[in-house]
XYZ file of C-alpha atoms in Angstrom:
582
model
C 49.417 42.417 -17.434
C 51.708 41.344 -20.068
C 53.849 39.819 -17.513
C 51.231 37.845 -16.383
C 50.606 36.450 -19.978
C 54.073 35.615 -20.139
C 54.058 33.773 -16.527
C 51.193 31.686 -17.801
C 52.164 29.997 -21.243
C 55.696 29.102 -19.429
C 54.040 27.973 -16.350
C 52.291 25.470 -18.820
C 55.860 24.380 -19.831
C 57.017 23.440 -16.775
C 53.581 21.467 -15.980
C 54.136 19.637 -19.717
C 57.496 18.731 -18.682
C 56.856 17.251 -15.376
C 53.948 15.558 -16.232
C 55.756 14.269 -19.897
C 52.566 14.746 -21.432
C 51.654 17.427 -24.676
C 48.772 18.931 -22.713
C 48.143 21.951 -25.657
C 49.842 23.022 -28.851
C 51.387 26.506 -28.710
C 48.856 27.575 -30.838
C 46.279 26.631 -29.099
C 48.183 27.856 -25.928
C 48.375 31.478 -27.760
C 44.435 31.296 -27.942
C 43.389 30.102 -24.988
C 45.828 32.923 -23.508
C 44.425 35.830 -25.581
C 40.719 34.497 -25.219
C 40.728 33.475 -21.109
C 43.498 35.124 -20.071
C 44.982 32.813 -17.271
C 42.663 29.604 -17.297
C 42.946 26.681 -19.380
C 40.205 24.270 -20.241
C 40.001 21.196 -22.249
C 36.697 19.620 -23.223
C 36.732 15.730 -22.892
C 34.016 13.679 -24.199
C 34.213 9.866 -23.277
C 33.003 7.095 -25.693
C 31.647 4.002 -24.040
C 29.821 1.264 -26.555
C 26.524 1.801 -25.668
C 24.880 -1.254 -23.855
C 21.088 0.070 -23.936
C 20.428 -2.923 -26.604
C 20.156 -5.604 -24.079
C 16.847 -7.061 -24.155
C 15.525 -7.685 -21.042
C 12.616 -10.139 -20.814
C 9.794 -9.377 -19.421
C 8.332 -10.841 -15.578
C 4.898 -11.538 -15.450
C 3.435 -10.928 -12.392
C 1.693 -14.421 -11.846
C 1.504 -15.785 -7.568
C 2.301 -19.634 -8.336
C 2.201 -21.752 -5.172
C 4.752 -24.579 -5.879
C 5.467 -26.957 -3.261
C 8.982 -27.398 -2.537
C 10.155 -30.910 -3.546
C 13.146 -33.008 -3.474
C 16.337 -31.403 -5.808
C 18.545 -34.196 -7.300
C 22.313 -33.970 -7.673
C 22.253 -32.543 -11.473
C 19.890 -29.723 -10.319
C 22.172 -29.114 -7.728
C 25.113 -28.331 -9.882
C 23.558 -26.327 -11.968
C 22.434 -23.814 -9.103
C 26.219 -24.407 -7.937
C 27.291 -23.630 -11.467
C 25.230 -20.155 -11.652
C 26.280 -19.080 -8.072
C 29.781 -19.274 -9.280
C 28.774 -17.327 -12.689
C 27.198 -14.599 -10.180
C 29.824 -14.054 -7.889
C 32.301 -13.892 -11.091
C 29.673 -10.640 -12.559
C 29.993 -8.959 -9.496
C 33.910 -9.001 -8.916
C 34.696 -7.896 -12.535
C 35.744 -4.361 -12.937
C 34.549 -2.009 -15.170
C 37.659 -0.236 -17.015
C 36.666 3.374 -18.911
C 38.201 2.922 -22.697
C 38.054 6.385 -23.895
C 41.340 7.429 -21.490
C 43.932 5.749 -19.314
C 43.845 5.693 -15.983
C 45.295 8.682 -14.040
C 47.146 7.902 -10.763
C 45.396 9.701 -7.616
C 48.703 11.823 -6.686
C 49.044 13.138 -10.383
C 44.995 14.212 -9.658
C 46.483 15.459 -6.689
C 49.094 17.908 -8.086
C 46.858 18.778 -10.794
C 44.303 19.641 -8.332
C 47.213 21.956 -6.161
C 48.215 23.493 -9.481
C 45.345 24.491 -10.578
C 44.500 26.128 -7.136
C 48.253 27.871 -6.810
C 47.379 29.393 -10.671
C 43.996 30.214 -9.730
C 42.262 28.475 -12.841
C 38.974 27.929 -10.389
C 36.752 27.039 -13.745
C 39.410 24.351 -14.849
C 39.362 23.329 -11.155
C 35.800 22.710 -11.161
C 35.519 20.927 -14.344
C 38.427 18.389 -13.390
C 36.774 17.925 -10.232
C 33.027 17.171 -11.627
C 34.997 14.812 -14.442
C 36.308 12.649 -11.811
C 33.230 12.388 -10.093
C 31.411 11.614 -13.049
C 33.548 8.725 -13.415
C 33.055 7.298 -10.403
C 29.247 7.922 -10.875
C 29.545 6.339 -13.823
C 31.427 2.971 -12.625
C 28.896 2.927 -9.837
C 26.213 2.538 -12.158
C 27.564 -0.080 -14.269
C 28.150 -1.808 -11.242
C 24.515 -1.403 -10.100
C 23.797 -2.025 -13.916
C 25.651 -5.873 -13.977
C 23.797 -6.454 -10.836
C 20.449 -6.393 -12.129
C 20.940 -8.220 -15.007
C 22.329 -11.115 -13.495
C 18.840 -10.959 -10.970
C 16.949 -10.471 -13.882
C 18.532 -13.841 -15.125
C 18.004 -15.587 -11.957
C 14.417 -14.548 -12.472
C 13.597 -15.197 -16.027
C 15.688 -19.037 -14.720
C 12.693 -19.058 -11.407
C 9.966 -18.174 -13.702
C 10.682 -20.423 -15.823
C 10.789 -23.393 -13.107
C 7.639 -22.559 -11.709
C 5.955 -22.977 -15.068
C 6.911 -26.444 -15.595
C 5.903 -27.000 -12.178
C 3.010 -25.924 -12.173
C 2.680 -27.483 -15.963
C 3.522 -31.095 -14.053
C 1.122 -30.124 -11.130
C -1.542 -29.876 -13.090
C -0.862 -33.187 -15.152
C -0.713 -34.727 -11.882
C -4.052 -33.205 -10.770
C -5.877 -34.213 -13.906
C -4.861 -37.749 -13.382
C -6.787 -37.441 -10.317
C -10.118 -36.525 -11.486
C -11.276 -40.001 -12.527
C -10.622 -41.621 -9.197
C -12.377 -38.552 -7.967
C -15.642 -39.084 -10.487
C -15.018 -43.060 -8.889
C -15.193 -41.829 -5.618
C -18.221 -39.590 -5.564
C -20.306 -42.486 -7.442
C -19.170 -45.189 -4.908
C -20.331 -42.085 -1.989
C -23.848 -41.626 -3.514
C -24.131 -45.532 -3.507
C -23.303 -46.083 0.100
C -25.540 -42.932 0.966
C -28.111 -44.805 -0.685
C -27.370 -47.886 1.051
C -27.221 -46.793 3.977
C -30.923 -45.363 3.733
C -32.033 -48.754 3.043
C -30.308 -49.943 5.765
C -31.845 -47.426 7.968
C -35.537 -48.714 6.368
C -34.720 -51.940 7.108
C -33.363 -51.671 10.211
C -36.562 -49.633 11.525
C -38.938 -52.151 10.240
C -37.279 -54.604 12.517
C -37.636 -52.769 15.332
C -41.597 -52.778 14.422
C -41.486 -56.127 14.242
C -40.073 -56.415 17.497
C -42.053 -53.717 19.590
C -45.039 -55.711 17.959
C -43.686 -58.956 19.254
C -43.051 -57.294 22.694
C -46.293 -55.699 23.311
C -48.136 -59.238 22.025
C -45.619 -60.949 24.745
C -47.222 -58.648 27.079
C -50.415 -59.436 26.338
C -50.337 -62.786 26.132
C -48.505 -62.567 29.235
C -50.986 -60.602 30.832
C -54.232 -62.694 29.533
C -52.436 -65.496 31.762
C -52.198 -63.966 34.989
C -56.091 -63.106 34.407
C -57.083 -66.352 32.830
C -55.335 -68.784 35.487
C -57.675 -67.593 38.550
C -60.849 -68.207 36.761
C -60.323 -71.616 35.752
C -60.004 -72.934 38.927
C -62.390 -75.849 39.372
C -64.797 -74.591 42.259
C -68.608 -76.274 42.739
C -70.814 -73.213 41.278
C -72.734 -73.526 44.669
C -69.347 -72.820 46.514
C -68.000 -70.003 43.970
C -71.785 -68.103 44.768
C -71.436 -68.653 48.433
C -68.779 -67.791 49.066
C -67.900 -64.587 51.362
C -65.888 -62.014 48.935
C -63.532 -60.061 51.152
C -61.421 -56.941 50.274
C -58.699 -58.374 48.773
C -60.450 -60.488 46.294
C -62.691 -57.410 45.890
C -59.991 -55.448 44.793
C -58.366 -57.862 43.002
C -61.437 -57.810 40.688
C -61.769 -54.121 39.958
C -58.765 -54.060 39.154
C -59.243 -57.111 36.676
C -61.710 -54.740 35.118
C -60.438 -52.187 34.806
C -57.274 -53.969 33.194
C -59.664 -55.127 30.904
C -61.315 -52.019 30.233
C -58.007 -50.467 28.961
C -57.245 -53.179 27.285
C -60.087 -53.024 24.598
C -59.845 -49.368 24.679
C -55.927 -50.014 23.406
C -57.094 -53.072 20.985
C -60.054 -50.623 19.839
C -57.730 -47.517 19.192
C -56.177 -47.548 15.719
C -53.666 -45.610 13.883
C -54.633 -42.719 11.617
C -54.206 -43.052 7.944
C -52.550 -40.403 5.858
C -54.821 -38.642 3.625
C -54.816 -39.287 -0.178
C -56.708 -36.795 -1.445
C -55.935 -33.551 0.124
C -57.449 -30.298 -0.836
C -55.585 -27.993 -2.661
C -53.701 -25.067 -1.266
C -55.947 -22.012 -0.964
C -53.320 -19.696 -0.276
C -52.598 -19.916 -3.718
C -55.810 -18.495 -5.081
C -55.045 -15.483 -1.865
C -51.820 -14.836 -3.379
C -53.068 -14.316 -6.823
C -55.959 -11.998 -5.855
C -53.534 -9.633 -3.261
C -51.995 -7.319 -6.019
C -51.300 -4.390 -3.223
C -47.678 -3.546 -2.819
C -45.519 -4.978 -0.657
C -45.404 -2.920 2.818
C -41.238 -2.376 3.941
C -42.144 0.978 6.399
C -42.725 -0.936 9.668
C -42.711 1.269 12.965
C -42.210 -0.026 16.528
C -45.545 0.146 17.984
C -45.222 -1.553 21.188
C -43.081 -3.925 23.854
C -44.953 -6.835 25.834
C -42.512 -8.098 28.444
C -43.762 -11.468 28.564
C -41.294 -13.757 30.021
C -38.205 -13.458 32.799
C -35.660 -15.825 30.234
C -35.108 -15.352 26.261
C -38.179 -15.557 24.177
C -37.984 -18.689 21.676
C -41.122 -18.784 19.711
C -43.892 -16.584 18.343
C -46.787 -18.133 16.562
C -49.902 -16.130 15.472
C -53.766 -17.985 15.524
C -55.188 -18.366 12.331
C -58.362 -16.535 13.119
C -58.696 -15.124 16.091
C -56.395 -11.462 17.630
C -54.089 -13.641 19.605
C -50.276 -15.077 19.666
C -48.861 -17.562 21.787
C -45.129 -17.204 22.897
C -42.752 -19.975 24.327
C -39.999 -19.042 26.488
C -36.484 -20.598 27.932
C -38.443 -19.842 31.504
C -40.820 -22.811 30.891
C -43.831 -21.200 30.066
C -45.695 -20.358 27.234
C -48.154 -17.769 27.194
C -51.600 -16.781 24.708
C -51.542 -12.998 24.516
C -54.481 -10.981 23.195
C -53.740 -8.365 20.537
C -53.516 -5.307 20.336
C -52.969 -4.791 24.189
C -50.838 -7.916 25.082
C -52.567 -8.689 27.875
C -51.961 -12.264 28.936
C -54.999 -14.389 28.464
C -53.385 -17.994 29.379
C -50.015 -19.137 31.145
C -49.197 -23.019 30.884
C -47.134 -24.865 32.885
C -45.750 -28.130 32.366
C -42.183 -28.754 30.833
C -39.768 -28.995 33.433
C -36.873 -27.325 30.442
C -36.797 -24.745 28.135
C -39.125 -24.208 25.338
C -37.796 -24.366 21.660
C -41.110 -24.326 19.613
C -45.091 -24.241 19.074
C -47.114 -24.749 16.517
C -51.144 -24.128 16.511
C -53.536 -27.343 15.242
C -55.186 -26.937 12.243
C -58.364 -26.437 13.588
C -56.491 -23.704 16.217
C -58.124 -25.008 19.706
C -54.799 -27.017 20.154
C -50.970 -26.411 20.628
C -48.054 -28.458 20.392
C -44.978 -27.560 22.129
C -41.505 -28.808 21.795
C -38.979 -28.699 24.613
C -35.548 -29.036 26.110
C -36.727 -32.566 28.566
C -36.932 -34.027 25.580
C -40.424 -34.364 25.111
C -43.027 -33.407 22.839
C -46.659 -32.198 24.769
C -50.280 -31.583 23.634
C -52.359 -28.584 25.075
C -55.600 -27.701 25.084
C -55.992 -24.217 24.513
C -59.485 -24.345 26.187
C -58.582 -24.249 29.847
C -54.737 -24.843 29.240
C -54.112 -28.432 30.521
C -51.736 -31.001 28.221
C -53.721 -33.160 26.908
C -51.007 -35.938 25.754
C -46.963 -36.321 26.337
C -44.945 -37.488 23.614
C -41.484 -39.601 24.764
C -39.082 -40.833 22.268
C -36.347 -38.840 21.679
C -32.896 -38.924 23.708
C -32.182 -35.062 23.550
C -33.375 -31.901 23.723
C -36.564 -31.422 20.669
C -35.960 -28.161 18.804
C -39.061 -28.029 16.301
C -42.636 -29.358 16.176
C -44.868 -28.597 13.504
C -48.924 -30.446 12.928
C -49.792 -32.032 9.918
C -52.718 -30.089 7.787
C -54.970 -32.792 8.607
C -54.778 -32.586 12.466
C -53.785 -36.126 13.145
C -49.741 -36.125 13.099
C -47.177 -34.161 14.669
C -43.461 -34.159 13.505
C -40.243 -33.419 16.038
C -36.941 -32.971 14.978
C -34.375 -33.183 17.715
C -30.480 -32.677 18.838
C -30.396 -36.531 18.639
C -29.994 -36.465 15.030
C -33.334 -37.348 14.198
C -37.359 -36.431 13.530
C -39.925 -38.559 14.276
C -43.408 -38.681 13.351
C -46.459 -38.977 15.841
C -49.748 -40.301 15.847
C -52.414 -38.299 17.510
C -55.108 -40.691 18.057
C -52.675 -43.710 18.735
C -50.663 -41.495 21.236
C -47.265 -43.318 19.066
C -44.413 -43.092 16.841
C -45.384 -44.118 13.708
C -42.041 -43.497 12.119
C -38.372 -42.083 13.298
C -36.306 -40.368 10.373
C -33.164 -41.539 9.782
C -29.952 -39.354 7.901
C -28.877 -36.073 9.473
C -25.734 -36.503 10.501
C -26.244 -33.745 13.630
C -28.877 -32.109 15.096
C -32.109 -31.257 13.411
C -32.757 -27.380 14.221
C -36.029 -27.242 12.049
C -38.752 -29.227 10.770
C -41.880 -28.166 9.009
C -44.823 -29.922 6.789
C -45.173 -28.774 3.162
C -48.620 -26.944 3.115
C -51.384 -29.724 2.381
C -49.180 -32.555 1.513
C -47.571 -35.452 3.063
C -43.859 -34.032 2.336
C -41.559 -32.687 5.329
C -38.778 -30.077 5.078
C -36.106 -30.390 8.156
C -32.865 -28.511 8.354
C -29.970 -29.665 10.527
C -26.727 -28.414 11.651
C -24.703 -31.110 9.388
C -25.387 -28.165 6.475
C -27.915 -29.482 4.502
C -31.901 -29.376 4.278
C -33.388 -32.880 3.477
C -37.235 -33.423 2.145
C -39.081 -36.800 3.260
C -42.172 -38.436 2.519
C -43.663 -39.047 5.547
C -45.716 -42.250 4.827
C -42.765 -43.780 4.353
C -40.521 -41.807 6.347
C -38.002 -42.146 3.397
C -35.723 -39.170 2.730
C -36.612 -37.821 -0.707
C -33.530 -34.990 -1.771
C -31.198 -33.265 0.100
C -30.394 -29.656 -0.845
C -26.718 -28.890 -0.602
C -25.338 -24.988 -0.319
C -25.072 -23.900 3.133
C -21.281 -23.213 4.509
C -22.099 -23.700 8.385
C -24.813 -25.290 10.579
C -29.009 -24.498 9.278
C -31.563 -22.956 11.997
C -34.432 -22.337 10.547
C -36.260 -23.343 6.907
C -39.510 -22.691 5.615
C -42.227 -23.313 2.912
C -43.156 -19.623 1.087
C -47.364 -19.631 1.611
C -47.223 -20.940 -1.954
C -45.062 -23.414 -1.260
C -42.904 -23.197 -4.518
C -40.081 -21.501 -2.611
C -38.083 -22.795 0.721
C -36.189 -20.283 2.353
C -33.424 -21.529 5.093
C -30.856 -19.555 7.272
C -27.530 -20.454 8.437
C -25.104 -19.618 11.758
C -23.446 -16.947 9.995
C -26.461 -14.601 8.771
C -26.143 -16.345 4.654
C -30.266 -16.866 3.561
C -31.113 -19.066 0.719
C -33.719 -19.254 -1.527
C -34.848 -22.711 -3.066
C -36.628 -23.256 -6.046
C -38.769 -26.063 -4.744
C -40.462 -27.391 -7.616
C -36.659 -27.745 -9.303
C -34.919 -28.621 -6.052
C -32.101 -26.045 -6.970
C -31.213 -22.811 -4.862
C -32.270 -19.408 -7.073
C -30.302 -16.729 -4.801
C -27.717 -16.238 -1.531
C -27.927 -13.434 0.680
C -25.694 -13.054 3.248
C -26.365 -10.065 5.772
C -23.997 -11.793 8.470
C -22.003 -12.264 9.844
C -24.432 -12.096 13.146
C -26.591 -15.674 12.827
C -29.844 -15.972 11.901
C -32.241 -17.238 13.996
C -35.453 -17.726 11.783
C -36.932 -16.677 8.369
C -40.631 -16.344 7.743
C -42.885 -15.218 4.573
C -45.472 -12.746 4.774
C -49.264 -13.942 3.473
C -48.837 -12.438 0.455
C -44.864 -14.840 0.170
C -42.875 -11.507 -1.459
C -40.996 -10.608 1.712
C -39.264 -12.453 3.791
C -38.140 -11.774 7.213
C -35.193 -12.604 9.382
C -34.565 -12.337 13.011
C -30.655 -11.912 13.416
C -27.772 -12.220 16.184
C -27.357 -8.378 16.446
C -31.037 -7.149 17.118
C -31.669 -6.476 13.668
C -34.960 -7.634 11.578
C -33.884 -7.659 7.697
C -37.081 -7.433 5.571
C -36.252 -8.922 2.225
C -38.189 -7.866 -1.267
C -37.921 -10.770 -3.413
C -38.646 -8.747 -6.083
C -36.260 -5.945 -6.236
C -33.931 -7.929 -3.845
C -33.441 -4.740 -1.445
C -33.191 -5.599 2.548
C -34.586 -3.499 4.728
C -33.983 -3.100 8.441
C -36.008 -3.047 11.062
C -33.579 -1.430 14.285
C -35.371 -1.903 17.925
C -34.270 -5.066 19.713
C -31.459 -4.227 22.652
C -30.299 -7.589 22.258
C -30.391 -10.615 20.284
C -33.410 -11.378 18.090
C -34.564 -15.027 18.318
C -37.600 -14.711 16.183
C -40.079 -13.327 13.800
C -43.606 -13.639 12.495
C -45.891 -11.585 10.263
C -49.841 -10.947 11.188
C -52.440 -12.795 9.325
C -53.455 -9.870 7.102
C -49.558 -8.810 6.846
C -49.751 -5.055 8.064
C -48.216 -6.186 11.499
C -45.040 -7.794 12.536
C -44.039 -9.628 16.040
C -40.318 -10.049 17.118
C -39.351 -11.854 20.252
C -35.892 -11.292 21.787
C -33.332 -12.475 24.426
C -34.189 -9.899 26.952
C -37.770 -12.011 27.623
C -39.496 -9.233 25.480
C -41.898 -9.344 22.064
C -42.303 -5.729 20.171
C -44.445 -5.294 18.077
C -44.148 -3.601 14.693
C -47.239 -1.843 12.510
């Protein structure tokens, strides 16, 4: 043992002497000897300034869109000028101060001494000091390359704030020739409508001149015979044969429906209508609102999609319009088929009962507009006009006009008694899905697939507001039984309720994205219902604002309707059927 701790201390010797460094006093050498025996270890702490005081500033998270514009040549240097300043970061190298650098082959003899002396604990410490040191560079490394993105950032960030600063000048400078521009659109929109007057008063003027032409012209060929200068003797002698004979009946008969035409006049539009009376029903019905409808039964009713369901005002029946041609009056509660007429030679689109609820109207796809009686079922009168397929008809309270809106852009007005247009409406921009009479007024609502729902007076036939909210194309809008709220759906299930009296929309609900097809009040005007895309009927409480469903339709529901008395509900689909709900 003692020579051991003499091989040690002059083992050190030798290593001092080859390595010309004082590694350990002999004091110290005596006490490392006589505390560890044979091992040797030195404790090395390295002193680096600290460089935790750099302040780094901090990135808000903000997504600016810039557009990339044109650089110019100073900006250009200056990002050339950086790049340079980055790639001079990365190649410096980081030096330790606290000790020199030790060559790798004096690590490696240190490393082979320490093994052939078996000083394992000094081994290891050596060992975990150089590799500390290269952790250490590593990080500093990593260290100088995240500040210098940090400054490329804080340099970004602070581009894309003046940026935006200048894009935002630049969009303010804007607004007024926006403010211009809306103004000079409102005036032309207005213009145009007075165009639009003006031009349809000259075509009155000129269908007026026409038809007198044509009468005048007419009178002539009937006036010219009978002047011919004939001895009265002669004219009453003479033998009449068939020709002449038939010549005169049908002078008579010309004649005939000729003061019949002079003697037929248009209607007037009433002044003084009477006032709603569902108002006074909606104030006395203070039962709650019924949501819990139950599928009660399925009519099959027509071979093609169902398009219309209207209920009669007083008597157990409906009357539903089909893409098969046909529309059909069904008796409730047993939906047996009580009528079938025949006459379009396209698909139905709509129906609508007269006031009085003996006649129908019925709008179709041949672009026609026809008259039943509901009596034995035979049209009664054909209205022609439009140049595309009519989606909507609706009857005026009095009983004397019917409106059409069409796919040709525009509604027209109808007299009854006349059998004419007395006015075409002018403004939609595309089709007209939907057109209905305000309850007891002269004032029409349409909706059209340009977006927007547009209220005329229909003695004039001048459009009065247009209501502005809808994203996609309008199907179907309607007067609540009060008629201070409109309701109106759009092509991608989104229902809107108008404030009428205000012209301004109160709520949005969207239950798409599945379209809807139509929206209709019940009696009492606190729910609304909707026939959507999917199958589903949504029952809407206005007054809680909760939708409820109503799940039955297989396919596609095209439209809805409540009873009179509200406790039932009718639903007509694309697979030809209607259910009914109680």
């Amino acid at each position: 043992m003692a020579a051991e701790e003499g091989m040690a201390p002059s083992a050190l010797r030798v290593l001092e002497e080859a390595l010309g460094v004082g590694l350990t006093s002999a004091g110290a050498t005596a006490e490392a000897v006589a505390a560890e025996g044979a091992y040797y270890l030195e404790q090395v702490t390295i002193t680096e300034a600290s460089e935790d005081d750099y302040e780094y500033e901090e990135i808000p998270d903000d997504n600016f869109s810039i557009p990339e514009g044109e650089e110019d040549l100073a900006k250009a240097i200056h990002m050339v000028q950086e790049q340079a300043i980055d790639t001079h970061i990365l190649e410096q190298k980081t030096v330790l101060p606290s000790k020199p650098v030790v060559p790798e082959v004096i690590e490696d003899f240190l490393c082979n001494f320490l093994i052939k002396m078996g000083m394992t604990r000094t081994l290891d410490c050596f060992q975990s000091e150089c590799k500390a040191r290269e952790d250490l560079l590593k990080t500093q490394k990593e260290r100088d390359f995240h500040r210098m993105h940090h400054k490329r950032v804080v340099q970004e960030k602070n581009k894309l704030i003046n940026d935006l600063k200048g894009l935002k000048l630049h969009y303010a400078s804007y607004e007024p020739t926006i403010r211009v521009l809306h103004e000079k659109h409102h005036t032309l929109l207005k213009q145009k409508m007075l165009t639009s007057l003006e031009r349809d008063r000259a075509v009155k003027q000129i269908s007026g001149l026409q038809a007198s032409w044509r009468l005048m012209d007419t009178g002539h060929d009937i006036y010219v015979p009978e002047i011919r200068v004939v001895p009265s003797f002669e004219k009453e002698n003479a033998p009449e044969g068939p020709t002449q004979k038939g010549l005169r009946e049908a002078r008579e008969q010309n004649k005939c429906k000729t003061k019949m035409k002079d003697n037929t006049k248009d209607s007037e539009f009433p002044t003084d209508m009477m006032p709603n009376p569902n108002l006074y029903l909606c104030k006395e019905n203070i039962g709650p609102a019924k949501f819990d409808y139950k599928l009660n039964d399925i009519f099959r009713l027509h071979e093609l999609p169902v398009s219309c369901i209207i209920v009669h005002p007083r008597r157990d029946i409906l009357v539903s319009c089909g893409e098969d041609r046909l529309w059909k009056v069904v008796g409730l509660p047993k939906g047996n088929v009580l009528l079938t007429g025949f006459g379009h030679t396209d698909w139905l689109s709509n129906c609508c009962f007269h006031p009085s609820g003996n006649k129908l109207a019925t709008s179709s796809g041949d672009t026609t507009v026809k008259l039943w009686d509901l009596s034995n079922g035979n049209c009664i009168l054909t209205l022609e006009g439009h140049n595309h397929a009519v989606w909507s008809c609706t009857w005026h309270s009095c009983g004397d006009f019917v409106a059409s809106s069409s796919l040709d852009t525009t509604s027209k007005i109808w007299d009854v008694n006349s059998e004419r247009c007395r006015c075409t409406l002018y403004g939609h921009t595309d089709s007209v899905n939907s057109i209905e009479f305000f309850p007891y007024s002269n004032t029409l609502l349409t909706g059209s697939a340009d977006k927007t729902l547009s209220v005329w007076d229909a003695r004039t036939g001048k459009c009065e507001q247009s209501l502005y909210g809808h994203m996609h194309s309008i199907n179907d809008a309607t007067f609540a039984p009060r008629g201070h709220i409109i309701a109106s759906c759009d092509a991608c299930g989104v229902t809107k309720l108008w404030d009428f009296r205000k012209l301004l929309p109160i709520v949005s609900i969207d239950v798409g994205p599945s379209p809807g097809n139509e929206v209709n009040f019940d009696p009492s005007g606190r729910v609304l219902a909707q026939a959507s895309g999917n199958g589903v009927i949504h029952l809407l409480d206005l007054k809680s604002g909760q939708i409820h469903k109503l799940m039955g339709h297989e396919s596609e529901a095209h439209t809805v309707v409540f009873s009179q008395d509200g406790e039932s509900l009718f639903s007509g689909g694309s697979d030809g059927t209607v259910r009914t709900w109680s």
